[in-house]
CSV table of C-alpha atoms (C1' of nucleotides) in Angstrom, one decimal:
chain,number,residue,atom,x,y,z
A,1,MET,CA,145.6,-67.9,-121.2
A,2,ALA,CA,143.4,-66.6,-124.0
A,3,LYS,CA,140.9,-63.9,-123.5
A,4,LYS,CA,137.2,-65.2,-123.6
A,5,ASN,CA,135.3,-62.9,-125.9
A,6,THR,CA,132.0,-64.5,-124.7
A,7,LEU,CA,129.9,-61.8,-126.7
A,8,ARG,CA,130.7,-63.6,-130.1
A,9,TYR,CA,129.6,-67.0,-128.9
A,10,ILE,CA,126.2,-65.6,-127.6
A,11,LEU,CA,125.9,-64.2,-130.9
A,12,LEU,CA,126.6,-67.1,-132.6
A,13,GLY,CA,124.3,-68.9,-130.3
A,14,LEU,CA,121.5,-66.8,-131.1
A,15,LEU,CA,121.9,-67.0,-134.9
A,16,SER,CA,122.4,-70.9,-134.4
A,17,THR,CA,118.2,-71.0,-134.4
A,18,GLN,CA,117.5,-68.4,-137.0
A,19,LYS,CA,118.4,-65.5,-139.1
A,20,MET,CA,118.9,-62.1,-137.4
A,21,THR,CA,120.0,-58.6,-137.7
A,22,GLY,CA,122.1,-56.7,-135.7
A,23,TYR,CA,119.1,-54.9,-134.4
A,24,ASP,CA,117.4,-58.2,-133.4
A,25,LEU,CA,120.3,-59.6,-131.8
A,26,ASN,CA,120.5,-56.0,-129.9
A,27,GLN,CA,117.0,-56.7,-128.7
A,28,ALA,CA,117.6,-60.2,-127.4
A,29,PHE,CA,120.0,-58.6,-124.7
A,30,LYS,CA,116.8,-56.7,-123.7
A,31,ASP,CA,115.0,-59.9,-122.7
A,32,GLU,CA,116.2,-63.3,-121.4
A,33,ILE,CA,120.0,-62.8,-122.2
A,34,GLY,CA,119.9,-59.5,-120.5
A,35,GLU,CA,119.5,-61.1,-117.2
A,36,PHE,CA,123.0,-62.7,-117.6
A,37,TRP,CA,124.7,-60.9,-120.1
A,38,GLN,CA,124.7,-57.3,-121.5
A,39,ALA,CA,125.9,-55.8,-124.6
A,40,LYS,CA,125.4,-52.5,-126.6
A,41,HIS,CA,124.6,-52.3,-130.1
A,42,SER,CA,128.0,-50.3,-130.5
A,43,GLN,CA,129.8,-53.5,-129.6
A,44,ILE,CA,127.6,-56.0,-131.5
A,45,TYR,CA,127.7,-54.3,-134.6
A,46,PRO,CA,131.6,-54.3,-134.8
A,47,GLU,CA,131.6,-57.9,-133.4
A,48,LEU,CA,129.4,-58.9,-136.3
A,49,THR,CA,131.7,-57.5,-139.0
A,50,LYS,CA,134.7,-59.1,-137.4
A,51,MET,CA,132.8,-62.5,-137.2
A,52,GLU,CA,131.9,-62.2,-140.8
A,53,GLN,CA,135.3,-61.5,-141.8
A,54,GLU,CA,136.5,-64.7,-140.1
A,55,GLY,CA,133.5,-66.7,-141.8
A,56,TRP,CA,131.7,-67.6,-138.7
A,57,ILE,CA,128.6,-65.7,-140.1
A,58,SER,CA,127.4,-64.5,-143.5
A,59,TYR,CA,124.8,-62.1,-144.3
A,60,GLU,CA,122.2,-61.0,-146.8
A,61,VAL,CA,120.9,-57.7,-147.5
A,62,GLU,CA,117.4,-57.1,-147.3
A,63,ILE,CA,115.2,-54.0,-148.0
A,64,SER,CA,112.5,-52.7,-145.9
A,65,GLY,CA,110.0,-50.5,-147.5
A,66,THR,CA,112.1,-48.7,-150.5
A,67,LYS,CA,115.6,-48.1,-149.3
A,68,LEU,CA,116.1,-49.3,-145.6
A,69,GLU,CA,118.8,-51.9,-145.7
A,70,LYS,CA,119.1,-54.7,-143.2
A,71,LYS,CA,121.8,-57.3,-142.7
A,72,ALA,CA,120.2,-60.6,-142.2
A,73,TYR,CA,123.2,-62.9,-140.6
A,74,SER,CA,123.1,-66.7,-140.4
A,75,ILE,CA,125.6,-68.9,-139.1
A,76,THR,CA,128.0,-70.8,-141.2
A,77,GLU,CA,129.2,-74.1,-141.0
A,78,ALA,CA,132.2,-72.9,-139.6
A,79,GLY,CA,130.4,-71.0,-137.2
A,80,LYS,CA,128.6,-73.8,-136.1
A,81,ILE,CA,131.6,-75.9,-135.3
A,82,GLU,CA,133.1,-72.7,-133.1
A,83,LEU,CA,129.8,-72.8,-131.3
A,84,VAL,CA,129.6,-76.4,-130.2
A,85,ASN,CA,133.3,-76.2,-129.3
A,86,TRP,CA,132.4,-73.3,-127.0
A,87,LEU,CA,129.5,-75.1,-125.6
A,88,ASP,CA,131.5,-78.2,-124.6
A,89,THR,CA,134.2,-76.4,-123.1
A,90,PRO,CA,133.9,-76.3,-119.3
A,91,SER,CA,133.6,-72.7,-118.0
A,92,GLU,CA,136.5,-72.9,-115.7
A,93,ALA,CA,135.9,-69.6,-114.1
A,94,LEU,CA,133.4,-68.6,-111.5
A,95,PRO,CA,131.5,-65.4,-112.5
A,96,VAL,CA,132.8,-62.4,-110.5
A,97,ASN,CA,129.4,-61.0,-109.7
A,98,ARG,CA,130.2,-57.4,-109.0
A,99,ASP,CA,127.6,-55.8,-106.8
A,100,GLU,CA,128.0,-52.1,-105.9
A,101,PHE,CA,125.2,-52.0,-103.7
A,102,VAL,CA,126.5,-54.8,-101.3
A,103,VAL,CA,130.1,-53.2,-100.9
A,104,LYS,CA,128.4,-50.1,-100.1
A,105,LEU,CA,126.4,-51.8,-97.6
A,106,TYR,CA,129.4,-53.1,-96.1
A,107,PHE,CA,130.9,-49.7,-95.6
A,108,ILE,CA,127.7,-47.8,-94.6
A,109,ASN,CA,127.2,-50.6,-92.0
A,110,ASN,CA,130.6,-50.2,-90.2
A,111,MET,CA,130.0,-46.6,-90.3
A,112,ASP,CA,126.8,-46.1,-88.5
A,113,ASP,CA,125.7,-44.0,-91.3
A,114,PRO,CA,122.3,-42.4,-90.5
A,115,HIS,CA,121.2,-42.8,-94.3
A,116,LEU,CA,121.3,-46.7,-94.0
A,117,LEU,CA,117.7,-47.4,-94.0
A,118,GLU,CA,117.0,-44.8,-96.8
A,119,VAL,CA,119.8,-46.3,-99.0
A,120,ILE,CA,118.5,-50.1,-98.1
A,121,ASN,CA,114.8,-49.0,-99.1
A,122,ASN,CA,115.8,-47.6,-102.2
A,123,GLN,CA,117.6,-50.7,-103.5
A,124,TYR,CA,114.6,-53.0,-102.1
A,125,LYS,CA,112.4,-51.0,-104.5
A,126,LEU,CA,114.6,-51.6,-107.4
A,127,HIS,CA,114.7,-55.2,-106.9
A,128,GLU,CA,111.4,-55.6,-106.1
A,129,ALA,CA,110.5,-54.0,-109.3
A,130,ARG,CA,112.6,-56.4,-111.2
A,131,LEU,CA,111.2,-59.2,-109.5
A,132,ALA,CA,107.7,-58.3,-110.3
A,133,HIS,CA,108.9,-57.6,-113.7
A,134,LEU,CA,110.2,-61.3,-114.1
A,135,GLU,CA,107.1,-62.8,-112.5
A,136,ARG,CA,104.8,-61.2,-115.2
A,137,ARG,CA,107.2,-62.4,-117.8
A,138,LYS,CA,107.1,-65.9,-116.5
A,139,GLU,CA,103.2,-66.0,-116.2
A,140,LEU,CA,102.8,-64.7,-119.5
A,141,ILE,CA,105.2,-66.8,-121.5
A,142,PHE,CA,105.2,-70.0,-119.5
A,143,SER,CA,101.7,-70.5,-118.8
A,144,SER,CA,101.6,-74.3,-119.4
A,145,GLN,CA,103.9,-77.2,-119.1
A,146,LYS,CA,103.9,-77.5,-123.1
A,147,GLU,CA,105.5,-74.1,-123.3
A,148,ILE,CA,108.1,-75.0,-120.2
A,149,ASP,CA,109.0,-78.0,-122.3
A,150,ASP,CA,109.3,-76.6,-125.8
A,151,ASN,CA,111.5,-73.5,-124.4
A,152,TYR,CA,113.4,-75.2,-121.4
A,153,GLY,CA,116.6,-73.2,-122.0
A,154,HIS,CA,114.5,-70.0,-121.7
A,155,PHE,CA,112.7,-71.1,-118.9
A,156,LEU,CA,115.5,-72.3,-116.9
A,157,ILE,CA,117.3,-68.8,-117.2
A,158,LEU,CA,114.2,-67.2,-116.2
A,159,ASP,CA,113.7,-69.0,-113.5
A,160,HIS,CA,117.3,-68.8,-112.2
A,161,GLY,CA,116.8,-64.9,-112.7
A,162,LEU,CA,113.5,-65.1,-110.6
A,163,THR,CA,115.2,-67.1,-107.7
A,164,ARG,CA,118.1,-64.8,-107.7
A,165,GLU,CA,115.8,-61.9,-107.2
A,166,ARG,CA,113.5,-63.4,-104.7
A,167,ASP,CA,116.5,-64.2,-102.5
A,168,TYR,CA,118.0,-60.8,-103.1
A,169,VAL,CA,114.8,-59.0,-101.9
A,170,SER,CA,114.2,-61.4,-99.0
A,171,TRP,CA,117.9,-60.8,-97.7
A,172,LEU,CA,117.3,-57.0,-98.2
A,173,SER,CA,114.0,-57.3,-96.2
A,174,GLY,CA,115.9,-59.3,-93.3
A,175,ILE,CA,118.4,-56.6,-92.6
A,176,ARG,CA,115.7,-53.7,-93.1
A,177,ASP,CA,113.9,-55.6,-90.1
A,178,ARG,CA,116.9,-55.9,-88.2
A,179,ILE,CA,117.8,-52.3,-88.3
A,180,GLU,CA,114.4,-51.3,-87.4
A,181,LYS,CA,114.2,-53.6,-84.3
A,182,GLY,CA,117.6,-52.6,-83.3
A,183,SER,CA,117.1,-48.8,-83.5
B,1,MET,CA,126.2,-39.4,-117.0
B,2,ALA,CA,129.6,-39.8,-115.4
B,3,LYS,CA,131.3,-43.1,-115.2
B,4,LYS,CA,131.5,-45.0,-111.8
B,5,ASN,CA,134.7,-45.9,-110.7
B,6,THR,CA,133.5,-47.9,-108.1
B,7,LEU,CA,137.0,-49.1,-107.1
B,8,ARG,CA,138.2,-45.9,-105.8
B,9,TYR,CA,135.4,-45.9,-103.3
B,10,ILE,CA,136.0,-49.2,-102.2
B,11,LEU,CA,139.5,-48.4,-101.6
B,12,LEU,CA,138.3,-45.3,-99.8
B,13,GLY,CA,135.7,-47.3,-97.5
B,14,LEU,CA,138.8,-50.0,-96.6
B,15,LEU,CA,141.0,-47.0,-95.9
B,16,SER,CA,138.4,-45.1,-93.8
B,17,THR,CA,138.7,-47.8,-90.8
B,18,GLN,CA,142.7,-48.1,-90.9
B,19,LYS,CA,146.0,-47.2,-92.7
B,20,MET,CA,146.8,-49.6,-95.3
B,21,THR,CA,149.3,-50.4,-98.0
B,22,GLY,CA,148.5,-51.1,-101.6
B,23,TYR,CA,149.3,-54.8,-100.8
B,24,ASP,CA,146.9,-54.7,-97.8
B,25,LEU,CA,144.2,-53.4,-100.0
B,26,ASN,CA,144.9,-56.0,-102.8
B,27,GLN,CA,144.5,-58.7,-100.1
B,28,ALA,CA,141.3,-57.4,-99.1
B,29,PHE,CA,139.8,-58.5,-102.7
B,30,LYS,CA,140.6,-62.0,-101.9
B,31,ASP,CA,138.6,-62.1,-98.7
B,32,GLU,CA,135.2,-60.8,-98.1
B,33,ILE,CA,135.3,-57.8,-100.5
B,34,GLY,CA,135.9,-60.3,-103.4
B,35,GLU,CA,132.8,-62.1,-103.4
B,36,PHE,CA,131.3,-59.1,-104.7
B,37,TRP,CA,134.3,-56.7,-106.3
B,38,GLN,CA,137.6,-57.9,-107.8
B,39,ALA,CA,140.4,-55.9,-108.7
B,40,LYS,CA,144.0,-56.9,-109.4
B,41,HIS,CA,147.0,-55.1,-108.1
B,42,SER,CA,147.8,-53.7,-111.4
B,43,GLN,CA,144.6,-51.5,-111.2
B,44,ILE,CA,145.0,-50.9,-107.4
B,45,TYR,CA,148.4,-49.2,-107.5
B,46,PRO,CA,147.6,-46.7,-110.4
B,47,GLU,CA,144.4,-45.8,-108.8
B,48,LEU,CA,145.9,-45.0,-105.5
B,49,THR,CA,148.5,-42.6,-107.1
B,50,LYS,CA,145.7,-40.7,-108.8
B,51,MET,CA,143.6,-40.5,-105.6
B,52,GLU,CA,146.6,-39.4,-103.8
B,53,GLN,CA,147.2,-36.5,-106.6
B,54,GLU,CA,143.3,-35.6,-106.0
B,55,GLY,CA,143.9,-35.2,-102.3
B,56,TRP,CA,141.6,-38.0,-101.2
B,57,ILE,CA,144.1,-39.9,-99.6
B,58,SER,CA,147.8,-39.6,-98.5
B,59,TYR,CA,150.8,-41.7,-97.5
B,60,GLU,CA,153.6,-42.3,-95.1
B,61,VAL,CA,156.5,-44.4,-96.3
B,62,GLU,CA,157.6,-47.0,-93.7
B,63,ILE,CA,160.5,-49.1,-93.8
B,64,SER,CA,160.2,-52.7,-93.0
B,65,GLY,CA,163.5,-54.4,-92.3
B,66,THR,CA,166.3,-52.3,-93.6
B,67,LYS,CA,165.3,-51.4,-97.0
B,68,LEU,CA,161.7,-52.4,-98.1
B,69,GLU,CA,159.8,-49.2,-98.6
B,70,LYS,CA,156.1,-49.5,-97.8
B,71,LYS,CA,153.4,-46.7,-98.6
B,72,ALA,CA,151.0,-46.8,-95.8
B,73,TYR,CA,147.8,-44.9,-97.2
B,74,SER,CA,145.4,-43.0,-95.0
B,75,ILE,CA,142.2,-41.2,-95.8
B,76,THR,CA,142.0,-37.4,-96.0
B,77,GLU,CA,139.0,-35.1,-94.6
B,78,ALA,CA,138.5,-34.5,-98.3
B,79,GLY,CA,138.4,-38.3,-99.1
B,80,LYS,CA,135.9,-38.7,-96.1
B,81,ILE,CA,133.4,-36.5,-97.8
B,82,GLU,CA,133.9,-38.0,-100.8
B,83,LEU,CA,133.3,-41.3,-99.4
B,84,VAL,CA,130.0,-40.2,-97.4
B,85,ASN,CA,128.7,-38.6,-100.5
B,86,TRP,CA,129.1,-42.1,-102.5
B,87,LEU,CA,127.5,-44.2,-99.7
B,88,ASP,CA,124.4,-41.9,-99.6
B,89,THR,CA,123.8,-41.7,-103.2
B,90,PRO,CA,121.3,-44.5,-104.2
B,91,SER,CA,122.8,-47.3,-106.5
B,92,GLU,CA,120.4,-46.7,-109.5
B,93,ALA,CA,121.8,-49.5,-111.7
B,94,LEU,CA,121.1,-53.1,-110.9
B,95,PRO,CA,124.2,-55.2,-111.2
B,96,VAL,CA,124.7,-57.0,-114.8
B,97,ASN,CA,125.6,-60.1,-113.3
B,98,ARG,CA,127.3,-61.7,-116.2
B,99,ASP,CA,127.2,-65.7,-116.1
B,100,GLU,CA,128.7,-67.2,-119.0
B,101,PHE,CA,127.7,-70.6,-117.9
B,102,VAL,CA,124.1,-69.8,-117.6
B,103,VAL,CA,123.8,-68.4,-121.5
B,104,LYS,CA,125.9,-71.3,-122.4
B,105,LEU,CA,123.4,-73.6,-120.8
B,106,TYR,CA,120.5,-71.8,-122.5
B,107,PHE,CA,122.1,-72.7,-125.7
B,108,ILE,CA,123.2,-76.2,-125.1
B,109,ASN,CA,119.7,-76.9,-123.9
B,110,ASN,CA,118.1,-75.5,-127.0
B,111,MET,CA,120.5,-77.9,-129.2
B,112,ASP,CA,120.0,-81.3,-127.4
B,113,ASP,CA,123.9,-81.1,-126.8
B,114,PRO,CA,125.0,-84.9,-125.4
B,115,HIS,CA,127.7,-82.8,-123.4
B,116,LEU,CA,124.9,-81.4,-121.5
B,117,LEU,CA,125.1,-83.5,-118.3
B,118,GLU,CA,128.9,-83.1,-118.6
B,119,VAL,CA,128.9,-79.5,-118.5
B,120,ILE,CA,126.4,-79.1,-115.7
B,121,ASN,CA,128.5,-81.6,-113.7
B,122,ASN,CA,131.6,-79.5,-114.1
B,123,GLN,CA,129.9,-76.4,-113.1
B,124,TYR,CA,128.4,-78.1,-110.1
B,125,LYS,CA,131.6,-79.0,-108.5
B,126,LEU,CA,132.9,-75.5,-109.1
B,127,HIS,CA,130.4,-74.0,-107.1
B,128,GLU,CA,130.0,-76.8,-104.7
B,129,ALA,CA,133.6,-76.0,-104.0
B,130,ARG,CA,132.9,-72.3,-103.5
B,131,LEU,CA,130.1,-73.2,-101.3
B,132,ALA,CA,131.9,-75.3,-98.9
B,133,HIS,CA,134.7,-72.7,-98.9
B,134,LEU,CA,132.4,-70.0,-97.9
B,135,GLU,CA,130.8,-72.4,-95.1
B,136,ARG,CA,134.0,-73.1,-93.8
B,137,ARG,CA,134.9,-69.2,-93.5
B,138,LYS,CA,131.6,-68.6,-91.8
B,139,GLU,CA,132.3,-71.4,-89.2
B,140,LEU,CA,135.7,-70.1,-88.6
B,141,ILE,CA,135.2,-66.3,-88.4
B,142,PHE,CA,131.6,-66.1,-87.0
B,143,SER,CA,131.6,-68.7,-84.2
B,144,SER,CA,129.6,-66.5,-81.9
B,145,GLN,CA,127.0,-63.9,-81.7
B,146,LYS,CA,129.5,-61.3,-80.4
B,147,GLU,CA,131.5,-61.8,-83.6
B,148,ILE,CA,128.6,-61.2,-85.8
B,149,ASP,CA,127.4,-58.0,-84.0
B,150,ASP,CA,131.0,-56.8,-84.0
B,151,ASN,CA,131.5,-57.3,-87.8
B,152,TYR,CA,128.0,-57.1,-89.2
B,153,GLY,CA,129.1,-55.6,-92.5
B,154,HIS,CA,131.2,-58.4,-93.1
B,155,PHE,CA,128.7,-61.0,-91.9
B,156,LEU,CA,126.2,-59.6,-94.2
B,157,ILE,CA,128.5,-60.1,-97.2
B,158,LEU,CA,129.5,-63.5,-96.2
B,159,ASP,CA,125.9,-64.8,-95.8
B,160,HIS,CA,124.6,-63.3,-98.7
B,161,GLY,CA,127.3,-64.8,-100.8
B,162,LEU,CA,126.5,-68.2,-99.0
B,163,THR,CA,122.7,-67.7,-99.9
B,164,ARG,CA,123.6,-67.1,-103.3
B,165,GLU,CA,125.8,-70.1,-103.8
B,166,ARG,CA,123.5,-72.4,-102.1
B,167,ASP,CA,120.8,-71.5,-104.5
B,168,TYR,CA,123.0,-71.7,-107.3
B,169,VAL,CA,124.1,-75.2,-106.3
B,170,SER,CA,120.5,-76.6,-105.7
B,171,TRP,CA,119.2,-74.9,-109.1
B,172,LEU,CA,122.0,-76.9,-110.7
B,173,SER,CA,121.3,-80.2,-109.0
B,174,GLY,CA,117.3,-79.7,-110.2
B,175,ILE,CA,118.5,-79.4,-113.6
B,176,ARG,CA,120.5,-82.4,-113.2
B,177,ASP,CA,117.8,-84.3,-111.6
B,178,ARG,CA,115.4,-83.5,-114.4
B,179,ILE,CA,118.0,-84.5,-117.3
B,180,GLU,CA,118.7,-87.9,-115.6
B,181,LYS,CA,115.2,-88.6,-115.2
B,182,GLY,CA,114.2,-87.7,-118.8
B,183,SER,CA,116.9,-89.5,-120.5
C,1,DG,C1',104.3,-33.6,-139.2
C,2,DT,C1',105.7,-35.7,-135.4
C,3,DA,C1',106.9,-38.9,-132.2
C,4,DC,C1',108.6,-43.5,-131.6
C,5,DC,C1',110.9,-47.3,-133.4
C,6,DC,C1',113.9,-49.5,-137.1
C,7,DA,C1',118.4,-49.9,-138.6
C,8,DT,C1',123.6,-49.2,-138.7
C,9,DG,C1',127.7,-47.6,-137.7
C,10,DT,C1',132.2,-45.1,-135.5
C,11,DA,C1',135.1,-42.4,-132.0
C,12,DA,C1',136.4,-41.6,-127.4
C,13,DA,C1',136.9,-43.0,-123.0
C,14,DG,C1',136.7,-45.7,-119.1
C,15,DT,C1',137.4,-50.4,-116.7
C,16,DG,C1',139.6,-54.4,-115.9
C,17,DT,C1',143.3,-58.5,-116.9
C,18,DT,C1',147.3,-60.5,-118.4
C,19,DA,C1',151.9,-60.1,-118.7
C,20,DC,C1',156.3,-58.0,-117.7
C,21,DA,C1',159.7,-56.4,-114.3
C,22,DT,C1',162.1,-56.0,-109.8
C,23,DG,C1',163.5,-56.5,-105.5
C,24,DA,C1',163.0,-57.4,-100.1
C,25,DT,C1',161.7,-60.2,-96.2
C,26,DT,C1',160.8,-64.4,-93.5
C,27,DA,C1',160.2,-68.9,-92.2
C,28,DC,C1',162.3,-73.6,-93.0
D,1,DG,C1',169.9,-71.4,-99.9
D,2,DT,C1',165.2,-71.7,-101.2
D,3,DA,C1',160.5,-71.1,-101.5
D,4,DA,C1',156.8,-68.4,-100.2
D,5,DT,C1',155.3,-64.0,-99.3
D,6,DC,C1',155.6,-59.1,-98.9
D,7,DA,C1',155.7,-55.0,-101.6
D,8,DT,C1',155.5,-52.0,-106.0
D,9,DG,C1',155.1,-50.6,-110.3
D,10,DT,C1',154.5,-50.5,-115.7
D,11,DA,C1',152.7,-52.0,-120.6
D,12,DA,C1',149.9,-53.9,-123.4
D,13,DC,C1',145.7,-55.7,-124.7
D,14,DA,C1',140.8,-56.6,-124.1
D,15,DC,C1',136.4,-55.7,-123.1
D,16,DT,C1',132.5,-52.1,-122.1
D,17,DT,C1',130.2,-48.1,-122.1
D,18,DT,C1',129.1,-43.4,-123.4
D,19,DA,C1',128.5,-40.2,-127.0
D,20,DC,C1',128.5,-38.9,-131.7
D,21,DA,C1',126.2,-39.5,-136.1
D,22,DT,C1',122.8,-40.3,-140.0
D,23,DG,C1',118.8,-41.9,-141.9
D,24,DG,C1',114.2,-44.6,-143.2
D,25,DG,C1',109.7,-46.6,-141.6
D,26,DT,C1',105.1,-46.5,-139.5
D,27,DA,C1',101.3,-45.0,-136.7
D,28,DC,C1',98.7,-41.1,-135.0
DNA sequence: GTACCCATGTAAAGTGTTACATGATTAC
DNA sequence: GTAATCATGTAACACTTTACATGGGTAC
């Protein structure tokens, strides 16, 4: 079985709607995409170079100010075909979803560790903060039905991230309650 | 910042309760741990060798039948210290949770792709199957309160995985309903 | 002038997957 | 005998992160 290289398809997908620089693409991973995929610029720039060499994308150099060069990438016809192929291919593998905290909790619980509550509270705060952040974003971006309809893909991804965080937080608080009651 | 190497702490955690071979450890990733961390034997065996060299674990060779050699690993005192340190260290980073399907959906939706429904149905089947599998496991393993209390760590991890799958499935069916209504 | 962001890259190392390899044991 | 499972390893490759490196633009 061939390796996935999901990153290049995500870049392709982002470029399918508009011209973007490597820097812009990197920013996209800090917003909605970032909830479900991450990449650093050190991975993005080389990938763009490879994709350009393979004819999936092309770029034009633009000048900001007097010297600063930007490479504005666009998707090519060949790239569009690759993108649609990817979109239409069923994602066979389920995500692995590594979660260090959950396995840690598994062990800490088995061991009657006195730091259990502390570790849980710490994680609770982290997820609560992310949940609050996502809720703010949702209010900000999707204040009306029109905005939802116009950016339904974005809405879906944000809504899914929100649900996931809500459940995580309520799962954690359930565990915390049980510990406090039991001790 | 140093790299994580979560794998070795998971191996340590598993070995903290009982002697296990590399093979046994590999099996553990197919059961409860596998929902939240994965590793192949090709990663496990070399890691065990390194951990043994660093004094975190030790092993005894046991013979099965007449020839077959097994290395039964145990955690050392030094290893126990490392494990507790890890358990007590707050997990600062939130999990990345890469999900190729979600990003795919994000793009496919933006593009009004005719395969949208098909792609969603495919994913729905995958998650439904995993959900059913987890539910069977829960019934099988945790049929009474006593079993829950005796293996609370395991219960937590399975319960969390179940909740996650239920939400995923209901999220997908919500999207499907919306598409069918809209078309 | 300086802090923060824009903008692009490379190098090195760590993590994870797939493929290659081999042989013993057990249940049918 | 043969298929499935037990048992252990290495090699090659792919993916991801961290660190190194450089320079321009903008707002205060």
